mmCIF file of C-alpha atoms in Angstrom:
data_model
loop_
_atom_site.group_PDB
_atom_site.id
_atom_site.type_symbol
_atom_site.label_atom_id
_atom_site.label_comp_id
_atom_site.label_asym_id
_atom_site.label_seq_id
_atom_site.Cartn_x
_atom_site.Cartn_y
_atom_site.Cartn_z
ATOM 1 C CA MET A 607 -80.519 56.193 -83.881
ATOM 2 C CA SER A 608 -77.712 56.938 -86.096
ATOM 3 C CA ILE A 609 -78.116 56.931 -90.091
ATOM 4 C CA LYS A 610 -76.086 54.260 -91.746
ATOM 5 C CA LYS A 611 -73.609 55.710 -94.088
ATOM 6 C CA GLU A 612 -73.774 54.206 -97.538
ATOM 7 C CA VAL A 613 -70.198 52.415 -98.402
ATOM 8 C CA LYS A 614 -68.328 54.155 -102.207
ATOM 9 C CA LYS A 615 -67.019 51.097 -103.296
ATOM 10 C CA ARG A 616 -66.117 52.990 -107.109
ATOM 11 C CA GLN A 617 -64.140 55.904 -106.054
ATOM 12 C CA HIS A 618 -63.000 57.730 -108.803
ATOM 13 C CA TYR A 619 -59.663 59.369 -109.260
ATOM 14 C CA VAL A 620 -60.830 61.094 -112.866
ATOM 15 C CA PRO A 621 -64.567 62.479 -111.731
ATOM 16 C CA GLN A 622 -67.138 61.967 -113.394
ATOM 17 C CA PHE A 623 -68.042 65.716 -114.006
ATOM 18 C CA TYR A 624 -65.331 66.243 -115.617
ATOM 19 C CA LEU A 625 -64.615 63.234 -117.986
ATOM 20 C CA LYS A 626 -68.844 64.314 -119.154
ATOM 21 C CA MET A 627 -67.443 67.980 -119.459
ATOM 22 C CA TYR A 628 -64.836 66.097 -121.749
ATOM 23 C CA SER A 629 -67.312 63.964 -123.900
ATOM 24 C CA GLY A 630 -70.241 65.780 -124.225
ATOM 25 C CA SER A 631 -72.457 63.139 -122.370
ATOM 26 C CA ASN A 632 -72.597 60.491 -119.734
ATOM 27 C CA ARG A 633 -70.011 58.198 -121.858
ATOM 28 C CA VAL A 634 -66.763 58.169 -123.021
ATOM 29 C CA ASN A 635 -64.266 56.579 -125.646
ATOM 30 C CA CYS A 636 -61.278 54.631 -123.833
ATOM 31 C CA TYR A 637 -58.324 53.283 -124.961
ATOM 32 C CA ASP A 638 -56.292 50.998 -122.819
ATOM 33 C CA LYS A 639 -52.524 51.586 -123.778
ATOM 34 C CA THR A 640 -51.257 48.319 -121.430
ATOM 35 C CA LEU A 641 -53.647 46.066 -123.182
ATOM 36 C CA HIS A 642 -54.120 47.565 -126.425
ATOM 37 C CA ILE A 643 -57.907 47.658 -126.734
ATOM 38 C CA LYS A 644 -60.504 50.189 -126.896
ATOM 39 C CA ARG A 645 -63.838 50.615 -124.802
ATOM 40 C CA PRO A 646 -65.785 52.755 -126.875
ATOM 41 C CA ASN A 647 -69.219 54.866 -125.684
ATOM 42 C CA THR A 648 -68.279 53.695 -121.711
ATOM 43 C CA LEU A 649 -70.353 55.069 -118.765
ATOM 44 C CA THR A 650 -68.190 57.660 -117.348
ATOM 45 C CA GLU A 651 -69.322 55.750 -113.567
ATOM 46 C CA LYS A 652 -67.619 52.491 -114.893
ATOM 47 C CA ILE A 653 -64.006 53.823 -116.081
ATOM 48 C CA GLY A 654 -61.482 56.084 -114.433
ATOM 49 C CA TYR A 655 -61.827 54.625 -110.679
ATOM 50 C CA GLU A 656 -60.959 51.720 -108.386
ATOM 51 C CA LYS A 657 -62.438 49.695 -105.815
ATOM 52 C CA TYR A 658 -61.862 51.698 -102.394
ATOM 53 C CA PHE A 659 -59.234 53.490 -103.802
ATOM 54 C CA TYR A 660 -58.974 56.014 -100.673
ATOM 55 C CA ASN A 661 -59.797 53.789 -97.969
ATOM 56 C CA PHE A 662 -58.018 54.589 -95.057
ATOM 57 C CA SER A 663 -57.107 51.261 -92.771
ATOM 58 C CA GLU A 664 -59.008 50.913 -89.738
ATOM 59 C CA GLU A 665 -55.632 51.272 -87.676
ATOM 60 C CA PHE A 666 -55.379 54.982 -89.234
ATOM 61 C CA VAL A 667 -59.010 55.625 -88.642
ATOM 62 C CA LYS A 668 -58.359 54.337 -85.095
ATOM 63 C CA GLU A 669 -54.905 56.474 -84.474
ATOM 64 C CA VAL A 670 -56.815 59.614 -85.227
ATOM 65 C CA LYS A 671 -59.396 59.275 -82.934
ATOM 66 C CA GLU A 672 -57.095 58.855 -80.330
ATOM 67 C CA HIS A 673 -54.991 61.646 -81.166
ATOM 68 C CA ASP A 674 -58.024 63.974 -81.504
ATOM 69 C CA THR A 675 -56.268 67.034 -80.183
ATOM 70 C CA LEU A 676 -53.414 66.700 -82.404
ATOM 71 C CA ILE A 677 -55.592 66.212 -85.618
ATOM 72 C CA SER A 678 -58.761 68.599 -85.240
ATOM 73 C CA GLY A 679 -57.466 71.723 -85.722
ATOM 74 C CA LEU A 680 -55.766 70.839 -88.494
ATOM 75 C CA VAL A 681 -58.228 69.537 -90.580
ATOM 76 C CA LYS A 682 -60.904 71.815 -89.297
ATOM 77 C CA LYS A 683 -58.727 74.513 -90.545
ATOM 78 C CA HIS A 684 -57.745 73.124 -93.663
ATOM 79 C CA ILE A 685 -59.856 70.365 -94.472
ATOM 80 C CA ASP A 686 -63.479 70.725 -93.398
ATOM 81 C CA PRO A 687 -64.090 73.692 -90.540
ATOM 82 C CA ASN A 688 -67.312 71.030 -89.197
ATOM 83 C CA PHE A 689 -64.949 68.125 -88.920
ATOM 84 C CA ILE A 690 -65.862 66.239 -86.020
ATOM 85 C CA VAL A 691 -63.867 63.529 -84.931
ATOM 86 C CA GLU A 692 -66.199 60.815 -84.014
ATOM 87 C CA GLU A 693 -67.593 60.647 -87.528
ATOM 88 C CA PHE A 694 -64.413 60.050 -89.024
ATOM 89 C CA ASP A 695 -64.127 56.960 -90.967
ATOM 90 C CA LYS A 696 -62.041 54.628 -93.227
ATOM 91 C CA GLN A 697 -64.076 56.781 -96.405
ATOM 92 C CA PHE A 698 -63.306 60.210 -95.294
ATOM 93 C CA LEU A 699 -61.232 61.456 -98.529
ATOM 94 C CA GLU A 700 -63.679 59.777 -100.636
ATOM 95 C CA ASP A 701 -66.421 62.164 -99.136
ATOM 96 C CA TYR A 702 -64.410 65.336 -99.150
ATOM 97 C CA PHE A 703 -63.386 64.929 -102.348
ATOM 98 C CA SER A 704 -66.935 64.764 -103.649
ATOM 99 C CA VAL A 705 -67.719 67.969 -101.603
ATOM 100 C CA LEU A 706 -64.920 69.552 -103.577
ATOM 101 C CA GLU A 707 -65.607 68.392 -106.847
ATOM 102 C CA SER A 708 -69.533 69.407 -106.637
ATOM 103 C CA LYS A 709 -68.442 73.021 -106.577
ATOM 104 C CA MET A 710 -65.415 72.324 -108.866
ATOM 105 C CA ALA A 711 -68.111 71.168 -111.128
ATOM 106 C CA LEU A 712 -70.347 74.242 -111.581
ATOM 107 C CA SER A 713 -67.040 76.659 -111.981
ATOM 108 C CA PHE A 714 -66.204 74.318 -114.934
ATOM 109 C CA SER A 715 -69.605 74.358 -116.231
ATOM 110 C CA SER A 716 -70.084 78.245 -115.976
ATOM 111 C CA PHE A 717 -66.830 78.737 -117.649
ATOM 112 C CA VAL A 718 -67.597 76.608 -120.554
ATOM 113 C CA THR A 719 -70.911 77.995 -121.164
ATOM 114 C CA LYS A 720 -69.448 81.413 -121.133
ATOM 115 C CA ILE A 721 -66.802 80.124 -124.028
ATOM 116 C CA GLN A 722 -70.044 78.244 -126.051
ATOM 117 C CA GLY A 723 -71.508 81.815 -125.505
ATOM 118 C CA LYS A 724 -68.837 83.914 -127.194
ATOM 119 C CA SER A 725 -69.378 84.282 -130.901
ATOM 120 C CA ASP A 726 -65.578 85.836 -130.860
ATOM 121 C CA LEU A 727 -63.808 83.749 -128.573
ATOM 122 C CA LEU A 728 -60.188 84.157 -130.242
ATOM 123 C CA ASN A 729 -60.696 87.714 -129.733
ATOM 124 C CA SER A 730 -61.897 87.752 -126.138
ATOM 125 C CA SER A 731 -59.876 87.328 -123.044
ATOM 126 C CA ILE A 732 -59.635 84.582 -120.529
ATOM 127 C CA THR A 733 -60.270 87.190 -117.320
ATOM 128 C CA ASP A 734 -63.518 88.102 -119.393
ATOM 129 C CA LEU A 735 -64.621 84.155 -118.770
ATOM 130 C CA LEU A 736 -63.390 83.208 -115.328
ATOM 131 C CA SER A 737 -64.521 85.081 -112.100
ATOM 132 C CA VAL A 738 -62.149 85.004 -109.576
ATOM 133 C CA SER A 739 -63.879 82.440 -107.612
ATOM 134 C CA GLU A 740 -64.442 80.497 -110.743
ATOM 135 C CA LYS A 741 -60.555 80.871 -111.083
ATOM 136 C CA GLN A 742 -60.141 79.857 -107.706
ATOM 137 C CA ASP A 743 -61.842 76.377 -108.042
ATOM 138 C CA ILE A 744 -60.087 75.331 -111.304
ATOM 139 C CA ALA A 745 -56.430 76.342 -109.662
ATOM 140 C CA LYS A 746 -57.932 74.023 -107.183
ATOM 141 C CA PHE A 747 -58.960 71.361 -109.102
ATOM 142 C CA ILE A 748 -55.608 71.085 -111.185
ATOM 143 C CA ALA A 749 -53.707 70.778 -107.365
ATOM 144 C CA LEU A 750 -56.243 68.420 -106.417
ATOM 145 C CA GLN A 751 -55.546 66.332 -109.612
ATOM 146 C CA SER A 752 -52.429 66.387 -109.831
ATOM 147 C CA ILE A 753 -52.020 64.676 -106.243
ATOM 148 C CA ARG A 754 -54.936 62.050 -106.277
ATOM 149 C CA VAL A 755 -54.286 59.764 -109.568
ATOM 150 C CA PRO A 756 -52.337 56.238 -109.662
ATOM 151 C CA SER A 757 -49.516 58.169 -111.726
ATOM 152 C CA PHE A 758 -48.735 60.341 -108.502
ATOM 153 C CA ARG A 759 -48.577 57.412 -106.668
ATOM 154 C CA GLU A 760 -46.363 55.510 -109.551
ATOM 155 C CA LEU A 761 -43.734 58.113 -108.725
ATOM 156 C CA GLY A 762 -42.830 56.274 -105.822
ATOM 157 C CA GLU A 763 -39.772 57.449 -103.235
ATOM 158 C CA LYS A 764 -39.852 61.021 -104.684
ATOM 159 C CA VAL A 765 -43.408 61.639 -103.396
ATOM 160 C CA ARG A 766 -43.345 59.915 -100.248
ATOM 161 C CA ASN A 767 -40.144 62.274 -99.644
ATOM 162 C CA LEU A 768 -42.225 65.538 -100.751
ATOM 163 C CA LEU A 769 -45.219 64.566 -98.815
ATOM 164 C CA ARG A 770 -43.259 63.534 -95.643
ATOM 165 C CA LEU A 771 -41.276 66.998 -95.409
ATOM 166 C CA THR A 772 -44.688 69.240 -95.328
ATOM 167 C CA LEU A 773 -45.880 67.605 -92.054
ATOM 168 C CA PRO A 774 -45.501 70.061 -88.937
ATOM 169 C CA ASP A 775 -43.805 69.128 -85.765
ATOM 170 C CA PRO A 776 -45.354 66.959 -83.976
ATOM 171 C CA PHE A 777 -47.266 65.327 -86.696
ATOM 172 C CA ASP A 778 -44.065 63.678 -88.151
ATOM 173 C CA LYS A 779 -42.802 62.017 -85.722
ATOM 174 C CA LEU A 780 -46.125 60.294 -84.776
ATOM 175 C CA PHE A 781 -46.568 59.289 -88.560
ATOM 176 C CA GLU A 782 -43.325 59.587 -90.202
ATOM 177 C CA GLU A 783 -42.137 56.049 -89.122
ATOM 178 C CA SER A 784 -45.308 54.383 -88.648
ATOM 179 C CA ALA A 785 -46.380 51.227 -90.494
ATOM 180 C CA ILE A 786 -49.922 52.018 -90.554
ATOM 181 C CA VAL A 787 -49.337 55.086 -92.757
ATOM 182 C CA GLY A 788 -49.977 54.137 -96.605
ATOM 183 C CA ASP A 789 -50.817 56.640 -99.716
ATOM 184 C CA ASN A 790 -54.362 57.493 -98.399
ATOM 185 C CA GLU A 791 -52.901 58.185 -95.110
ATOM 186 C CA ARG A 792 -49.898 59.916 -96.626
ATOM 187 C CA LEU A 793 -52.488 62.081 -98.744
ATOM 188 C CA PHE A 794 -54.752 62.994 -95.702
ATOM 189 C CA LEU A 795 -51.505 64.149 -93.316
ATOM 190 C CA HIS A 796 -50.476 65.968 -96.453
ATOM 191 C CA LEU A 797 -53.485 67.760 -97.028
ATOM 192 C CA CYS A 798 -54.408 68.676 -93.183
ATOM 193 C CA THR A 799 -51.188 71.324 -93.824
ATOM 194 C CA GLY A 800 -53.143 73.249 -96.295
ATOM 195 C CA SER A 801 -51.571 71.916 -99.140
ATOM 196 C CA LEU A 802 -54.285 72.296 -101.453
ATOM 197 C CA GLN A 803 -54.589 75.702 -100.988
ATOM 198 C CA ARG A 804 -51.372 76.635 -101.290
ATOM 199 C CA LEU A 805 -50.849 75.128 -104.440
ATOM 200 C CA GLY A 806 -54.214 76.327 -105.637
ATOM 201 C CA ASP A 807 -52.753 79.811 -104.872
ATOM 202 C CA TYR A 808 -49.814 79.247 -105.983
ATOM 203 C CA PHE A 809 -51.075 78.632 -109.890
ATOM 204 C CA LEU A 810 -53.059 82.085 -109.229
ATOM 205 C CA GLU A 811 -50.067 84.042 -108.258
ATOM 206 C CA ASN A 812 -47.258 82.953 -110.371
ATOM 207 C CA PHE A 813 -48.762 81.435 -113.720
ATOM 208 C CA ASN A 814 -50.253 83.396 -116.868
ATOM 209 C CA TRP A 815 -53.214 81.696 -117.939
ATOM 210 C CA SER A 816 -54.387 80.850 -121.489
ATOM 211 C CA LEU A 817 -56.812 78.750 -123.383
ATOM 212 C CA ALA A 818 -55.682 76.774 -126.671
ATOM 213 C CA VAL A 819 -58.707 76.245 -129.546
ATOM 214 C CA ILE A 820 -58.778 73.946 -132.243
ATOM 215 C CA ASN A 821 -61.356 75.976 -134.378
ATOM 216 C CA LYS A 822 -59.808 74.728 -137.171
ATOM 217 C CA PRO A 823 -58.703 70.586 -136.983
ATOM 218 C CA GLU A 824 -55.903 70.072 -139.046
ATOM 219 C CA GLU A 825 -54.053 66.272 -139.793
ATOM 220 C CA ALA A 826 -50.492 66.296 -139.544
ATOM 221 C CA ARG A 827 -48.213 67.523 -142.171
ATOM 222 C CA PHE A 828 -46.648 64.226 -142.426
ATOM 223 C CA ALA A 829 -47.448 60.888 -143.691
ATOM 224 C CA HIS A 830 -45.919 58.481 -141.250
ATOM 225 C CA VAL A 831 -46.947 61.500 -138.660
ATOM 226 C CA ARG A 832 -50.502 61.142 -139.575
ATOM 227 C CA LYS A 833 -50.491 57.826 -138.885
ATOM 228 C CA THR A 834 -49.866 57.863 -134.976
ATOM 229 C CA HIS A 835 -50.259 61.008 -133.507
ATOM 230 C CA VAL A 836 -53.428 62.883 -132.991
ATOM 231 C CA THR A 837 -53.840 66.471 -134.036
ATOM 232 C CA THR A 838 -57.410 66.708 -134.522
ATOM 233 C CA GLU A 839 -58.501 66.860 -130.953
ATOM 234 C CA PHE A 840 -57.137 67.237 -127.336
ATOM 235 C CA LEU A 841 -56.859 64.108 -125.760
ATOM 236 C CA LEU A 842 -57.643 63.204 -121.877
ATOM 237 C CA SER A 843 -56.371 60.836 -119.947
ATOM 238 C CA ASP A 844 -56.363 58.921 -116.306
ATOM 239 C CA ASN A 845 -53.483 61.642 -115.587
ATOM 240 C CA PRO A 846 -55.276 64.296 -116.801
ATOM 241 C CA VAL A 847 -52.647 67.295 -115.613
ATOM 242 C CA ILE A 848 -49.532 67.732 -118.365
ATOM 243 C CA ASN A 849 -47.086 69.056 -115.967
ATOM 244 C CA ILE A 850 -43.734 69.868 -118.027
ATOM 245 C CA LYS A 851 -40.344 71.474 -116.795
ATOM 246 C CA ASN A 852 -39.110 73.436 -119.178
ATOM 247 C CA MET A 853 -35.286 73.567 -118.461
ATOM 248 C CA ILE A 854 -33.855 76.900 -119.456
ATOM 249 C CA GLU A 855 -30.092 77.167 -119.644
ATOM 250 C CA LYS A 856 -28.450 80.805 -118.635
ATOM 251 C CA HIS A 857 -31.612 80.836 -116.269
ATOM 252 C CA GLU A 858 -31.446 81.737 -112.655
ATOM 253 C CA ASN A 859 -33.144 78.359 -111.586
ATOM 254 C CA GLY A 860 -32.743 76.570 -114.779
ATOM 255 C CA ILE A 861 -36.364 75.738 -115.048
ATOM 256 C CA SER A 862 -39.846 77.140 -116.655
ATOM 257 C CA LEU A 863 -42.920 75.133 -115.043
ATOM 258 C CA GLU A 864 -46.124 74.986 -117.465
ATOM 259 C CA PHE A 865 -49.483 73.022 -116.338
ATOM 260 C CA ALA A 866 -51.823 71.952 -119.380
ATOM 261 C CA LEU A 867 -55.402 70.577 -118.561
ATOM 262 C CA PRO A 868 -58.103 69.744 -121.052
ATOM 263 C CA ILE A 869 -61.592 71.063 -120.931
ATOM 264 C CA ASN A 870 -63.084 68.962 -123.563
ATOM 265 C CA SER A 871 -61.614 68.000 -126.928
ATOM 266 C CA LYS A 872 -61.423 71.331 -128.433
ATOM 267 C CA LEU A 873 -60.100 73.483 -125.356
ATOM 268 C CA LEU A 874 -56.624 72.969 -123.677
ATOM 269 C CA LEU A 875 -55.989 75.365 -120.617
ATOM 270 C CA LEU A 876 -52.386 76.741 -120.364
ATOM 271 C CA LEU A 877 -50.698 77.675 -117.210
ATOM 272 C CA ARG A 878 -47.168 78.854 -118.071
ATOM 273 C CA GLU A 879 -44.458 80.790 -115.784
ATOM 274 C CA SER A 880 -43.456 84.270 -117.016
ATOM 275 C CA ASN A 881 -40.069 82.649 -118.075
ATOM 276 C CA TYR A 882 -42.138 80.707 -119.998
ATOM 277 C CA PRO A 883 -38.892 79.940 -123.087
ATOM 278 C CA TYR A 884 -40.829 79.795 -126.344
ATOM 279 C CA SER A 885 -42.860 82.557 -127.897
ATOM 280 C CA THR A 886 -46.629 82.932 -126.874
ATOM 281 C CA SER A 887 -49.706 84.482 -128.448
ATOM 282 C CA PRO A 888 -50.155 88.036 -127.498
ATOM 283 C CA ASN A 889 -54.194 86.994 -126.806
ATOM 284 C CA SER A 890 -55.185 84.653 -123.825
ATOM 285 C CA ILE A 891 -57.315 82.690 -125.502
ATOM 286 C CA PHE A 892 -55.517 81.632 -129.454
ATOM 287 C CA SER A 893 -55.887 79.134 -132.217
ATOM 288 C CA ALA A 894 -54.083 75.507 -131.633
ATOM 289 C CA ASP A 895 -52.374 74.739 -134.861
ATOM 290 C CA ARG A 896 -51.602 70.878 -135.552
ATOM 291 C CA ASN A 897 -48.339 70.814 -133.588
ATOM 292 C CA LEU A 898 -49.291 72.152 -130.382
ATOM 293 C CA VAL A 899 -51.863 69.816 -130.214
ATOM 294 C CA ARG A 900 -49.553 66.771 -131.348
ATOM 295 C CA ILE A 901 -46.892 67.915 -128.624
ATOM 296 C CA TYR A 902 -49.555 68.246 -125.569
ATOM 297 C CA ASN A 903 -51.594 65.106 -126.877
ATOM 298 C CA ASP A 904 -48.109 63.347 -126.618
ATOM 299 C CA PHE A 905 -47.290 64.048 -122.909
ATOM 300 C CA GLN A 906 -51.097 63.220 -122.179
ATOM 301 C CA VAL A 907 -50.749 59.578 -123.669
ATOM 302 C CA ARG A 908 -47.289 58.998 -122.692
ATOM 303 C CA PHE A 909 -47.511 60.167 -118.695
ATOM 304 C CA SER A 910 -51.252 58.524 -118.387
ATOM 305 C CA SER A 911 -51.281 55.105 -115.999
ATOM 306 C CA ARG A 912 -53.071 53.526 -118.370
ATOM 307 C CA LYS A 913 -56.327 54.642 -120.045
ATOM 308 C CA ILE A 914 -56.786 57.320 -122.337
ATOM 309 C CA PHE A 915 -60.399 58.938 -123.449
ATOM 310 C CA TYR A 916 -60.876 60.216 -126.927
ATOM 311 C CA ASN A 917 -64.279 61.310 -129.084
ATOM 312 C CA ASP A 918 -63.119 60.847 -132.336
ATOM 313 C CA GLU A 919 -63.134 57.523 -133.795
ATOM 314 C CA GLU A 920 -59.891 58.133 -135.783
ATOM 315 C CA SER A 921 -57.917 58.852 -132.517
ATOM 316 C CA PHE A 922 -58.302 55.351 -131.502
ATOM 317 C CA LYS A 923 -56.711 53.693 -134.777
ATOM 318 C CA LYS A 924 -53.731 56.768 -133.962
ATOM 319 C CA LEU A 925 -53.045 55.566 -130.792
ATOM 320 C CA GLN A 926 -53.334 52.059 -131.542
ATOM 321 C CA LYS A 927 -50.463 52.158 -133.662
ATOM 322 C CA PHE A 928 -48.632 54.836 -132.094
ATOM 323 C CA PHE A 929 -48.497 52.546 -128.715
ATOM 324 C CA LYS A 930 -47.050 49.841 -130.881
ATOM 325 C CA SER A 931 -44.808 51.464 -133.039
ATOM 326 C CA ALA A 932 -43.434 53.679 -130.178
ATOM 327 C CA PRO A 933 -40.750 51.704 -127.601
ATOM 328 C CA ARG A 934 -42.431 50.991 -124.139
ATOM 329 C CA SER A 935 -39.734 53.323 -122.618
ATOM 330 C CA TYR A 936 -41.203 56.247 -124.783
ATOM 331 C CA THR A 937 -44.652 55.925 -124.413
ATOM 332 C CA HIS A 938 -44.993 54.659 -120.462
ATOM 333 C CA ASN A 939 -43.522 56.913 -118.741
ATOM 334 C CA ALA A 940 -45.994 57.623 -115.701
ATOM 335 C CA ASP A 941 -43.439 57.198 -112.866
ATOM 336 C CA THR A 942 -41.161 59.965 -114.087
ATOM 337 C CA PHE A 943 -41.812 63.757 -114.633
ATOM 338 C CA ALA A 944 -41.968 65.617 -117.978
ATOM 339 C CA VAL A 945 -38.691 67.591 -118.709
ATOM 340 C CA ILE A 946 -38.089 69.431 -122.199
ATOM 341 C CA PRO A 947 -34.336 70.488 -122.270
ATOM 342 C CA LEU A 948 -33.807 73.438 -124.660
#
């Protein structure tokens, strides 16, 4: 007799463990930039999700089972070595992400615990605080979080073209033009190519990792900036991975990629390519000044889909003024990429 599987209705695109790590509890403050309202002290289980967000269509589940020979090998190689096609169902992605998150949560917890245990953090090195396996898990988290959120889908045809080009023959011929392939089905096929591992490895091999720390919170210097910009804590959003393309003239490819991920309201993890065009601290762990905090917070809120998370009550007042005073073309950019020309 088979055991009936629990159907997961709330499917989080921002993991609960990550929201709890940011806020320090199972509740977090939220600002809705579309409705201009706040939801203070909200349970993490009731935020950062959509109903059945990762569910497949029944037609797709049927199609996968009918093409077992083609799909099972790829799933076993790149997603789940114990994959059984007969057990494949509409909530495969949700279940898979839950397993990944459990391991990632342990690595983040260990990382934060070591940070908190450092009495002289600013004179430490990030390599002393991250084991190889923890760094691998965090790199994979950044890779996964970049492609699982609503903002990624809002990029529209840019995303569809990206995912379509990665499908191996005859996968693309089987599914590329099929009407049963939507966002979730395309994401599954993308993961079947090993994209998550490749992107995680790319972060490990091609970027310099550093940690920005707010150890002395500072308000913005100018009054008009103080009213609308948060500089005393790092903000979080429903699109937490900040992806920046620094455009560089007189350079081979003209681009320097950068990724930023808030760990909590006082810590920001930075991944920068070696050709990063601005001056950097000689230490991999350094104090974040108010200007740096403002810049990354601006990117966090502008490229969010809708929800912004914060800890300090004063941050809400500034967010409210920021979104009411700045033009929508500047504050609602989830369907574009962040580009900084030099």
